[in-house]
PDB file of C-alpha atoms in Angstrom:
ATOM      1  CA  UNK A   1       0.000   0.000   0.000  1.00 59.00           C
ATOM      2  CA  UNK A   2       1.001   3.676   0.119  1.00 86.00           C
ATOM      3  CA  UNK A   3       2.267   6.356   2.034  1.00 96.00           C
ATOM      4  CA  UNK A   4       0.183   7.449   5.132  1.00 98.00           C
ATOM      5  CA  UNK A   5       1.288  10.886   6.784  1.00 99.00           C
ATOM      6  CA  UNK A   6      -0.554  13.421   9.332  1.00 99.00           C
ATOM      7  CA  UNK A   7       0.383  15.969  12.033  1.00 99.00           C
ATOM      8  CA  UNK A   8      -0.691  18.200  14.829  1.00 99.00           C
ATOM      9  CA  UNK A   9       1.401  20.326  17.065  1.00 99.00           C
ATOM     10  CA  UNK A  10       2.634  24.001  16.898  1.00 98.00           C
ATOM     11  CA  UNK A  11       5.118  23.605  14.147  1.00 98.00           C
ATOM     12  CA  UNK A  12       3.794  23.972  10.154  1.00 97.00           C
ATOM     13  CA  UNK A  13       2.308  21.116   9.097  1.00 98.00           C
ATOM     14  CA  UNK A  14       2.556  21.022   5.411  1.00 97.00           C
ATOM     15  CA  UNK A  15       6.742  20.466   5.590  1.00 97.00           C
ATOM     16  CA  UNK A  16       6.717  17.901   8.102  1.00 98.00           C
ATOM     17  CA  UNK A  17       4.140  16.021   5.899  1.00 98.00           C
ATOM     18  CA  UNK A  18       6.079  16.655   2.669  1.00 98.00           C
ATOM     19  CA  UNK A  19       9.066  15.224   3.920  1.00 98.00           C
ATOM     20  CA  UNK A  20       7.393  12.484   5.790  1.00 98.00           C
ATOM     21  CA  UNK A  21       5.902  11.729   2.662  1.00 97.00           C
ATOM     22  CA  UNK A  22       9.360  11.250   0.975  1.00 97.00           C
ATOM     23  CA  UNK A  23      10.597   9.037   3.450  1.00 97.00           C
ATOM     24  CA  UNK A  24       8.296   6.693   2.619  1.00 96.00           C
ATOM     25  CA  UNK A  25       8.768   6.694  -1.555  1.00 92.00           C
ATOM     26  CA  UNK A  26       9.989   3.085  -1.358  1.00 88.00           C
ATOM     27  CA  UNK A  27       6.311   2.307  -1.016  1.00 77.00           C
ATOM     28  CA  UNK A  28       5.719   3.559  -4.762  1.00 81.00           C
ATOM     29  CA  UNK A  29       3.088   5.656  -6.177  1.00 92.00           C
ATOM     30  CA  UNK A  30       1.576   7.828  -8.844  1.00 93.00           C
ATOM     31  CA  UNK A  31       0.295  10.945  -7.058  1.00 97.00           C
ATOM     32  CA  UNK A  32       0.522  13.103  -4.176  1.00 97.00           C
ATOM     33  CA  UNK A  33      -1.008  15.144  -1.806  1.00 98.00           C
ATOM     34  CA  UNK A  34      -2.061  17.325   1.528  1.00 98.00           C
ATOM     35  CA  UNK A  35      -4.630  18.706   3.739  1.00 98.00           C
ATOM     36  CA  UNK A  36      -3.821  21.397   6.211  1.00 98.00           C
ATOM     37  CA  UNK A  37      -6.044  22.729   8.296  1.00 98.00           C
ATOM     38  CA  UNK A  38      -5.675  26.914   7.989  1.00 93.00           C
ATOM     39  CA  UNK A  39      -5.654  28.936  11.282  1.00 87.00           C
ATOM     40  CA  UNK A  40      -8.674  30.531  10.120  1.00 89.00           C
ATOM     41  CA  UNK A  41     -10.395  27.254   9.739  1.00 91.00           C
ATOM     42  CA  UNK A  42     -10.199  26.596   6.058  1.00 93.00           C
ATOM     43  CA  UNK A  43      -9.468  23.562   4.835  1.00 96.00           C
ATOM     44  CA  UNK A  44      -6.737  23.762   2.485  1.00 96.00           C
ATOM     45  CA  UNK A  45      -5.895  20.806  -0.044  1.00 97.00           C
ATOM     46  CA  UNK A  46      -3.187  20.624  -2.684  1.00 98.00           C
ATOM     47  CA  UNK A  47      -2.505  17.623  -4.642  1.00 97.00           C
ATOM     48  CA  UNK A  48      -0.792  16.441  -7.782  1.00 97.00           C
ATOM     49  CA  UNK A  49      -0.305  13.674 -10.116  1.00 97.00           C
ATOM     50  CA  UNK A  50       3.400  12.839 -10.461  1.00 95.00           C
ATOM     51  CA  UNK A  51       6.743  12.762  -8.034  1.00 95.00           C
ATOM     52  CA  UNK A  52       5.979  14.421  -4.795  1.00 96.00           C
ATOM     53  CA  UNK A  53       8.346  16.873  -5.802  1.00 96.00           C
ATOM     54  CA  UNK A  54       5.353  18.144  -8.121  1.00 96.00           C
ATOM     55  CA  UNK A  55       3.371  18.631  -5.427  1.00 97.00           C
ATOM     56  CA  UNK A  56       6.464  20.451  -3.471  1.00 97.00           C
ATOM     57  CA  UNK A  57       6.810  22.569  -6.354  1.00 96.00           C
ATOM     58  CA  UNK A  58       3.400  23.616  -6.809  1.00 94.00           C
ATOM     59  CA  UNK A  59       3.139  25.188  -3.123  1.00 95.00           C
ATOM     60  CA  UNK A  60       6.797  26.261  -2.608  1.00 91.00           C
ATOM     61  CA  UNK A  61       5.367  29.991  -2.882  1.00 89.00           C
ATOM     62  CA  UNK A  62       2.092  29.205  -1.068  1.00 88.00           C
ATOM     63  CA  UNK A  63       2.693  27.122   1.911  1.00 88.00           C
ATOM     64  CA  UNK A  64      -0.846  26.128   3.776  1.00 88.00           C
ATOM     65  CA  UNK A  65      -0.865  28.177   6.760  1.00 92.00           C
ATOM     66  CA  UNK A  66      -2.027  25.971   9.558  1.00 97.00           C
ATOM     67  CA  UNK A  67      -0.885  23.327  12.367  1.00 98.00           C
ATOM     68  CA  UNK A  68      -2.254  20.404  11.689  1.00 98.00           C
ATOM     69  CA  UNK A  69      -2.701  18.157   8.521  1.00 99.00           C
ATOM     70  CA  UNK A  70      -2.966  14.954   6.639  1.00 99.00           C
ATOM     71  CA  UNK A  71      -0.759  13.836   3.756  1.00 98.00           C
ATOM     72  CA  UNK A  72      -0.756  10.831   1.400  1.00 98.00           C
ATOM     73  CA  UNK A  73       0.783   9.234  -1.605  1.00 97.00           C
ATOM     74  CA  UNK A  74      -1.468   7.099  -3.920  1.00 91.00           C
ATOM     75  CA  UNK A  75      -1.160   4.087  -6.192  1.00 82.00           C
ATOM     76  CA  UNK A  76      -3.693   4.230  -8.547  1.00 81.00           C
ATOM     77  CA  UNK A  77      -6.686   1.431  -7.782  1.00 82.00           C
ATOM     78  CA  UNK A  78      -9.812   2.930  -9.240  1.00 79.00           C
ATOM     79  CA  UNK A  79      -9.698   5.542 -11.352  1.00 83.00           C
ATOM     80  CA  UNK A  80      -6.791   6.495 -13.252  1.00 90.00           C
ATOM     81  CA  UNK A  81      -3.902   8.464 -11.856  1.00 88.00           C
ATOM     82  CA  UNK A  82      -5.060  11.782 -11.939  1.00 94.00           C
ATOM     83  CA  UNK A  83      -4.636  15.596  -9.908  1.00 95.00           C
ATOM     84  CA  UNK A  84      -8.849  15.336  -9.100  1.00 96.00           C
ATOM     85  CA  UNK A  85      -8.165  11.507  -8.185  1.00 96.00           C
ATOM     86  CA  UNK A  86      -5.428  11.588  -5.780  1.00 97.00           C
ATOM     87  CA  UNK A  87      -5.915  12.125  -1.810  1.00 97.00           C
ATOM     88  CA  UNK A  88      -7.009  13.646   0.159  1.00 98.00           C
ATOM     89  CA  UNK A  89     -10.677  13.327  -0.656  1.00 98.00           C
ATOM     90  CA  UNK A  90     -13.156  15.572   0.765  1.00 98.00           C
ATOM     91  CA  UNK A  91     -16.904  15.846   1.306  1.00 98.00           C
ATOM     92  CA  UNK A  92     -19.423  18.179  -0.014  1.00 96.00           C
ATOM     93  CA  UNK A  93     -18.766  21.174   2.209  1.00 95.00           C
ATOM     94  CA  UNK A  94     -14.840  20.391   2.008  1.00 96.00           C
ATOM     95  CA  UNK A  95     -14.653  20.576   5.865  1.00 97.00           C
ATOM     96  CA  UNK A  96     -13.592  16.922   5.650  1.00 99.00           C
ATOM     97  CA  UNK A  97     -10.292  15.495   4.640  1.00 99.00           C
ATOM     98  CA  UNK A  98      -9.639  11.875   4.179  1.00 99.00           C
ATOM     99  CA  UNK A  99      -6.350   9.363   3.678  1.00 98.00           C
ATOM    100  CA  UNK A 100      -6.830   5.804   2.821  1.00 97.00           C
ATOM    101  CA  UNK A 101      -5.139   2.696   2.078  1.00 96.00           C
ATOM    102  CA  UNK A 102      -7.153  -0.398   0.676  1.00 95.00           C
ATOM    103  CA  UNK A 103     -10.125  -0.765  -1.057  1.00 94.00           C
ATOM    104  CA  UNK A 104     -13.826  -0.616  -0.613  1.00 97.00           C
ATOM    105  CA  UNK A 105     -15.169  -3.629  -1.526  1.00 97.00           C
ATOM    106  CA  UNK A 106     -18.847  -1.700  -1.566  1.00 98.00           C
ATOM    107  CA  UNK A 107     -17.871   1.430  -2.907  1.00 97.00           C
ATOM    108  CA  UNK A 108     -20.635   1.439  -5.725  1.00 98.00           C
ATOM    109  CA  UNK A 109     -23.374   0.585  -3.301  1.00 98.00           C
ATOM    110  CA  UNK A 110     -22.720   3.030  -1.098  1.00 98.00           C
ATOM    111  CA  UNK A 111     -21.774   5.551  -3.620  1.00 98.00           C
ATOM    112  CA  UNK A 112     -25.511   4.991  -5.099  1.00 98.00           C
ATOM    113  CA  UNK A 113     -27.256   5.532  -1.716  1.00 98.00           C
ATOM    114  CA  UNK A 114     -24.816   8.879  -0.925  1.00 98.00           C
ATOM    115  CA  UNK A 115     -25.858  10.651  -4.573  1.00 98.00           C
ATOM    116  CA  UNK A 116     -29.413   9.376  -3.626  1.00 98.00           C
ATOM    117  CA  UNK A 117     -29.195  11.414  -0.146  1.00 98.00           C
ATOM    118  CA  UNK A 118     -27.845  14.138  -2.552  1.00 98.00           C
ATOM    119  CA  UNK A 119     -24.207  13.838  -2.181  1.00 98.00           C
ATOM    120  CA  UNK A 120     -21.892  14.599  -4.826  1.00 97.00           C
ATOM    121  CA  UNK A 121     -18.593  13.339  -6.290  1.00 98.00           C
ATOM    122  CA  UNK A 122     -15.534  14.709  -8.382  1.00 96.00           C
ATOM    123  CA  UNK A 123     -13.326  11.662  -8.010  1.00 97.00           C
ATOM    124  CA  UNK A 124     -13.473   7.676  -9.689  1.00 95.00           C
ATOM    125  CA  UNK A 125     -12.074   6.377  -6.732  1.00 96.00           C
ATOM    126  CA  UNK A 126     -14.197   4.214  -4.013  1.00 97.00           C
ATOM    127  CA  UNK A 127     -12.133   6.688  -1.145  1.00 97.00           C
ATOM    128  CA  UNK A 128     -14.465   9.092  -1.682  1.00 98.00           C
ATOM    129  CA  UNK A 129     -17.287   7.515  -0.549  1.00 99.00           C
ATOM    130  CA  UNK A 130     -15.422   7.772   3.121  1.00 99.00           C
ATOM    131  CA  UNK A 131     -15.324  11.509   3.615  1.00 99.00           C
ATOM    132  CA  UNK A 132     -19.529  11.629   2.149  1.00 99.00           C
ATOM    133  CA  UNK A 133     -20.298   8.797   5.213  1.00 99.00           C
ATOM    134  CA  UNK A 134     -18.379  11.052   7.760  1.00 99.00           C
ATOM    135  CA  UNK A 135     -20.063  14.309   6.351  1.00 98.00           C
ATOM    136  CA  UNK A 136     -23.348  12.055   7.248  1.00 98.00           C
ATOM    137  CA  UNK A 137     -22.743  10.666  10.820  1.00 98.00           C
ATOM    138  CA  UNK A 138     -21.497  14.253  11.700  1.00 98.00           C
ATOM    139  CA  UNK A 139     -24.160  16.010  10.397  1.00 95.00           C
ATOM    140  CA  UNK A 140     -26.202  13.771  13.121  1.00 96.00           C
ATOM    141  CA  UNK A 141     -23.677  15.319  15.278  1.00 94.00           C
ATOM    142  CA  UNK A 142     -22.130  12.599  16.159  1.00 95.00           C
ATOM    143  CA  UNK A 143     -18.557  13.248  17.451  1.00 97.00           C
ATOM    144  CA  UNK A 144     -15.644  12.316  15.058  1.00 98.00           C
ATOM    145  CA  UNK A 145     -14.572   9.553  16.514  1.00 98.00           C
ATOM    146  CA  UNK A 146     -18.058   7.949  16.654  1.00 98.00           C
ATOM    147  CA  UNK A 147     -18.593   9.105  12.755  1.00 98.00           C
ATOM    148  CA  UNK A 148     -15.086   7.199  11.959  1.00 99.00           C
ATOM    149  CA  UNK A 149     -16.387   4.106  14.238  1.00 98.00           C
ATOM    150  CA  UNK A 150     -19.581   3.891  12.201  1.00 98.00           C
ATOM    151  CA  UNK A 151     -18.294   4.581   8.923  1.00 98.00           C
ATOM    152  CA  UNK A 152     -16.061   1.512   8.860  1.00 98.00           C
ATOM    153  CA  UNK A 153     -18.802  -0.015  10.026  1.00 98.00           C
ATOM    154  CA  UNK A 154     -20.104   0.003   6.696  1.00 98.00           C
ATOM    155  CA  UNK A 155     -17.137  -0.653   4.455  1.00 98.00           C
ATOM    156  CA  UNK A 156     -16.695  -3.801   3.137  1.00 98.00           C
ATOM    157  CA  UNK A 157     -12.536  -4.415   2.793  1.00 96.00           C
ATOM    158  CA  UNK A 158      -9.606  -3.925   4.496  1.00 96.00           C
ATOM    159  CA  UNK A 159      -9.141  -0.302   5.722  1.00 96.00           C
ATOM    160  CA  UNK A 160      -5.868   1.883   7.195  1.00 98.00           C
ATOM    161  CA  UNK A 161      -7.994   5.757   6.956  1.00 98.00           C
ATOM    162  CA  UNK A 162      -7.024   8.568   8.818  1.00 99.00           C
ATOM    163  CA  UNK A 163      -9.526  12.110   8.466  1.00 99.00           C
ATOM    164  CA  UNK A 164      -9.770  15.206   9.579  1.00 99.00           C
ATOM    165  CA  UNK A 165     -12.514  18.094  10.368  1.00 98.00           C
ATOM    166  CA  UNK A 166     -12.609  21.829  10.434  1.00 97.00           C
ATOM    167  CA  UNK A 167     -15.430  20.812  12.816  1.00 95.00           C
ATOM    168  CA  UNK A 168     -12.865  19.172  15.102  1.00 97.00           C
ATOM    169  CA  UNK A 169      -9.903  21.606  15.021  1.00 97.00           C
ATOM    170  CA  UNK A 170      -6.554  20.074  16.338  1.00 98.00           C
ATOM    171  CA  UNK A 171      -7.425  16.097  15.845  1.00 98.00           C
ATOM    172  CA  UNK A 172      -6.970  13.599  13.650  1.00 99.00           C
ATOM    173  CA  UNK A 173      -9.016  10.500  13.711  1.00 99.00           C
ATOM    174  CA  UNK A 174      -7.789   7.052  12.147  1.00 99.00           C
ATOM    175  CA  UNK A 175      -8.863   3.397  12.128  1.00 99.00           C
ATOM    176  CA  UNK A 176      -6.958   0.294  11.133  1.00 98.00           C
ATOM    177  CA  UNK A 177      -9.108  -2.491   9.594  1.00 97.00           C
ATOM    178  CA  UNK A 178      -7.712  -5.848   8.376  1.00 95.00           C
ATOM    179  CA  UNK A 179      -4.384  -5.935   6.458  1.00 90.00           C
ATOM    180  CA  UNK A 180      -4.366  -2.974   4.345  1.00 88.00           C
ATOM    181  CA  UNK A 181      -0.852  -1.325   5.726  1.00 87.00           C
ATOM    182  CA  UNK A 182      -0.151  -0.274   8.850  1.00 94.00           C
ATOM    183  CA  UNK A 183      -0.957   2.957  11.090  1.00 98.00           C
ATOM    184  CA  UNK A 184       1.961   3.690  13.524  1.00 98.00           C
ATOM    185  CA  UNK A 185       1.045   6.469  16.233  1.00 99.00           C
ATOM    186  CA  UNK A 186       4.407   9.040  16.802  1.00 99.00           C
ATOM    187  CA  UNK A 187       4.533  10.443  20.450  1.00 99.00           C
ATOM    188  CA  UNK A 188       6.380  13.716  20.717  1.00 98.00           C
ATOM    189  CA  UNK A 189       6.470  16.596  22.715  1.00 94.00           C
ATOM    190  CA  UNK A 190       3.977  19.069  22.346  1.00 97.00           C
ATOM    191  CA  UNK A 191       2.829  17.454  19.200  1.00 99.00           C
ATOM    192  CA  UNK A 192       1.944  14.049  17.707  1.00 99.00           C
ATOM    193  CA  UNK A 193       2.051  12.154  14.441  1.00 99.00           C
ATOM    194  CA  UNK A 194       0.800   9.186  12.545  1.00 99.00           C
ATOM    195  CA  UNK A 195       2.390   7.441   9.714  1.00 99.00           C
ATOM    196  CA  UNK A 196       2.222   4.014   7.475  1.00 97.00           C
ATOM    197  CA  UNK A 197       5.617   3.204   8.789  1.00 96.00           C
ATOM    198  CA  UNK A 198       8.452   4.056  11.056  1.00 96.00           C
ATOM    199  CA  UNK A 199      10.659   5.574   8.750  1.00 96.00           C
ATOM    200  CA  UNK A 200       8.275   8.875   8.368  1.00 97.00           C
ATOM    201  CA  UNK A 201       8.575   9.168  12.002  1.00 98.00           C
ATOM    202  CA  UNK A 202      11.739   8.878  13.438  1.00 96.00           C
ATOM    203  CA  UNK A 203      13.397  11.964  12.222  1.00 96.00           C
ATOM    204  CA  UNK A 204      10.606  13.534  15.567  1.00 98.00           C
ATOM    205  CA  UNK A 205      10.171  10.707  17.693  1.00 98.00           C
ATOM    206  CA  UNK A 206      10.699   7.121  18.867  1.00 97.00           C
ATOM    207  CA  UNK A 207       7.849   6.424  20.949  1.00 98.00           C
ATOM    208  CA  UNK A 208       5.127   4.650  18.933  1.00 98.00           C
ATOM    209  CA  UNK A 209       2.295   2.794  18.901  1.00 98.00           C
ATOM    210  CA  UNK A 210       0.936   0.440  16.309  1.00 98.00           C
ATOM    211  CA  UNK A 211      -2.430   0.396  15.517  1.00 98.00           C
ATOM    212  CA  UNK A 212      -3.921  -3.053  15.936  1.00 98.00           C
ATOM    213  CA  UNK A 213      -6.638  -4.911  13.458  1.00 97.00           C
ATOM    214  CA  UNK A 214     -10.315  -2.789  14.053  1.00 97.00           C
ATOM    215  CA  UNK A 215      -8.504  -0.008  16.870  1.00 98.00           C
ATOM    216  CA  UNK A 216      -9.419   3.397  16.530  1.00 99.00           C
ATOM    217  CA  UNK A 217      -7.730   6.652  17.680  1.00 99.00           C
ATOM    218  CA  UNK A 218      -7.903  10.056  18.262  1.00 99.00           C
ATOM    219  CA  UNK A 219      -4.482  12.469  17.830  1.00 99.00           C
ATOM    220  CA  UNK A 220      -4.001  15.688  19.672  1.00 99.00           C
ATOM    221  CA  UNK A 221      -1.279  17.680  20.050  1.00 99.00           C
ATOM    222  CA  UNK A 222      -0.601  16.589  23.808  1.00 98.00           C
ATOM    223  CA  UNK A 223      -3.141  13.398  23.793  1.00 98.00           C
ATOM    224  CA  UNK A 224      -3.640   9.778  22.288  1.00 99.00           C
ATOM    225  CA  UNK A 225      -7.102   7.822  23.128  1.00 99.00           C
ATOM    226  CA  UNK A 226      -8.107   4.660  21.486  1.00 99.00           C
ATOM    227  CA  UNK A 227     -11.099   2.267  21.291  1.00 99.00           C
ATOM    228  CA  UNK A 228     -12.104  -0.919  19.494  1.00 98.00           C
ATOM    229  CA  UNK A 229     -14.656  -0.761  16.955  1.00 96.00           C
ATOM    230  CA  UNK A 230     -17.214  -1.197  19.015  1.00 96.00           C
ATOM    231  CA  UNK A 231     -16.662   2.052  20.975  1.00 97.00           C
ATOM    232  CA  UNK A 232     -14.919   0.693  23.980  1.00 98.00           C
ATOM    233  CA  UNK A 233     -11.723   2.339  25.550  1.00 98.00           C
ATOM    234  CA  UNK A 234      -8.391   0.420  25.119  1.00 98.00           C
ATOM    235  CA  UNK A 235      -5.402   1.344  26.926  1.00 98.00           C
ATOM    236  CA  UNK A 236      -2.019   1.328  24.620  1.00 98.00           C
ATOM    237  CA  UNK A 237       1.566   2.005  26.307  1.00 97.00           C
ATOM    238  CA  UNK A 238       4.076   3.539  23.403  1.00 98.00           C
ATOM    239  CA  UNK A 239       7.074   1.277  22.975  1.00 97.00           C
ATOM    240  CA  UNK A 240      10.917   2.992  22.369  1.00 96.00           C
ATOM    241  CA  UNK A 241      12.076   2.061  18.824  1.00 93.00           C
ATOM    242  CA  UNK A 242      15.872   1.614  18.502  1.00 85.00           C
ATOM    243  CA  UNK A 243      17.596   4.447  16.200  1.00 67.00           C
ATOM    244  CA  UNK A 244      18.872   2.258  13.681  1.00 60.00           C
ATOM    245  CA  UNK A 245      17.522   1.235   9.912  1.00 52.00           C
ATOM    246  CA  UNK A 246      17.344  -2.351  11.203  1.00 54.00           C
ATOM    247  CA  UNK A 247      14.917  -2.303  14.101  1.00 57.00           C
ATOM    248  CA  UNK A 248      13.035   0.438  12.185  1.00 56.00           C
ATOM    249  CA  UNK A 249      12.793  -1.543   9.044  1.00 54.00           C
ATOM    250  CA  UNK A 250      11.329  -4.218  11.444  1.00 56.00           C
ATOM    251  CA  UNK A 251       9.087  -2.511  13.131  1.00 52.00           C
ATOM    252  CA  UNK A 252       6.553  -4.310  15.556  1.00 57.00           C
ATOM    253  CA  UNK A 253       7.997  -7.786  14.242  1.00 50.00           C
ATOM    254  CA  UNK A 254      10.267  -9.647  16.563  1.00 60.00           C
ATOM    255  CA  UNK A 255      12.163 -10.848  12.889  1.00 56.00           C
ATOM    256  CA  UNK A 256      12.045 -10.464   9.038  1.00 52.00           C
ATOM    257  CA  UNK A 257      10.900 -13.240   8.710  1.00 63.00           C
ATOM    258  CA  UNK A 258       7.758 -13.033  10.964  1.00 63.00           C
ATOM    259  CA  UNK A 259       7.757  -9.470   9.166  1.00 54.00           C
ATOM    260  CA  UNK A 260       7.457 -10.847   5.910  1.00 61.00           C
ATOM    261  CA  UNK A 261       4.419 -13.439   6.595  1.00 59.00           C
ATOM    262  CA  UNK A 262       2.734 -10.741   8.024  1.00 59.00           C
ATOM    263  CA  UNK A 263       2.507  -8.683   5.466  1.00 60.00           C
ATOM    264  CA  UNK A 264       2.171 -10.938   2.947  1.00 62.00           C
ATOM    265  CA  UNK A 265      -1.745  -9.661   2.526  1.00 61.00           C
ATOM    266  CA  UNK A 266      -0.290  -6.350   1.580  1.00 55.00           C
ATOM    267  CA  UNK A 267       2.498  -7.757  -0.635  1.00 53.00           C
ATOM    268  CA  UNK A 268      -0.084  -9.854  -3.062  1.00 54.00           C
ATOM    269  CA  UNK A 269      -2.293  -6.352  -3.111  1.00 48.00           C
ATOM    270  CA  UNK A 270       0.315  -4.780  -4.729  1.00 45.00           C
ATOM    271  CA  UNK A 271       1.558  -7.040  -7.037  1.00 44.00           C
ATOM    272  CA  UNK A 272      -2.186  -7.611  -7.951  1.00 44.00           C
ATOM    273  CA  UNK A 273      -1.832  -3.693  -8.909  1.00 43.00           C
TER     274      UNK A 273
END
């Protein structure tokens, strides 16, 4: 799968999730992109087709303004690879911003019953559908994390999503379902991050959590909280990663070996791509 990046703290978001993003080009990809959320509340997304030096390019001159923010790099599932197609993907009052890895299995179905509510799209891919079902649950005003917990309640697939509100200022929201890449959750001080892997995250922290098969969490700057699924509390102790490529490249796996049957799900994704 691809690159997963996001960020709150009081440092500018949108070069801490550019270079995270690059540290994690091994993964491959065909497009790019951000979501920072503006100090005056605007959601601000910029995202290209290409290298992620594209992207780079495009906003050298106009950095997003703002503290906290999402990145991603894509590898083209459905829809072609494309500036409108890459994440993030947002709803219909762009106040939500959503990262994904995998693939929803029921995209169509639900896509149907969203432009039926009245929902619209701009994008081919089946992501989109995610930020239309948050827009939903929190326009029932249900708290984010309760919109995330029921929204991949009703995807079909296997799920790594991370979002973002202008309703919710300062927290990001992700959820880990089955084996579609990891979520790794960055402790620092005064700020905290998320990534697909270590290597985004090491340059600002070693103490991490991994997101575990149907966990949810909520990122502030100075707090982490998690549940299950089903809404009930977890408690998750970060874990001190060794500076060194090895122990990074192995990340919660005791060996490479154990590494590589774990992720073998992943691995026959991609070369299905």
């Amino acid at each position: 799968m691809c690159g997963i990046m996001g960020y709150v703290g009081s440092r500018p978001a949108g070069p801490i999730l550019i270079d995270g993003l690059g540290r994690l080009e091994y993964r491959g990809y065909d497009s790019a992109g951000i979501a920072v959320l503006a100090e005056n509340g605007g959601l601000s997304i910029h995202k290209r087709v290409g290298k992620l030096e594209t992207l780079a390019s495009a906003i050298a001159d106009r950095w997003p303004n703002g503290h906290e923010g999402i990145g991603h790099t894509r590898w083209a599932t459905h829809g072609k690879p494309s500036d409108i197609n890459a994440h993030p993907h947002a709803d219909c009052t762009g106040g939500v911003a959503v990262i994904h890895n995998g693939i929803v299995e029921n995209y169509l179905e639900l896509k149907t019953e969203l432009a039926t509510a009245g929902h619209s799209f701009s994008s081919e891919t089946d992501t989109e559908v995610i930020p239309h079902l948050l827009e939903h649950y929190l326009g029932e005003n249900e708290d984010l994390v309760t919109a995330l917990r029921k929204t991949i309640g009703r995807l079909e697939g296997a799920h790594a999503i991370v979002a973002m509100s202008r309703q919710h200022p300062g927290t990001l929201v992700t959820a880990r379902v089955g084996n579609a890449g990891g979520v790794v959750i960055g402790y620092g001080g005064g700020e905290n991050l998320l990534a697909s892997d270590l290597p985004a995250l090491l340059p600002h922290t070693r103490r991490v959590v991994f997101l575990n098969d149907r966990e949810v969490a909520q990122i502030t700057a100075t707090k982490v909280a998690y549940w299950d699924s089903e809404g009930r509390p977890l408690e998750k102790e970060p874990q001190e990663i060794p500076y060194d490529s090895v122990s990074a490249a192995k990340g919660q796996h005791k060996h490479f070996m154990l590494k590589e049957i774990m992720e073998q799900p992943e691995s026959i994704l991609d070369t299905i791509r």
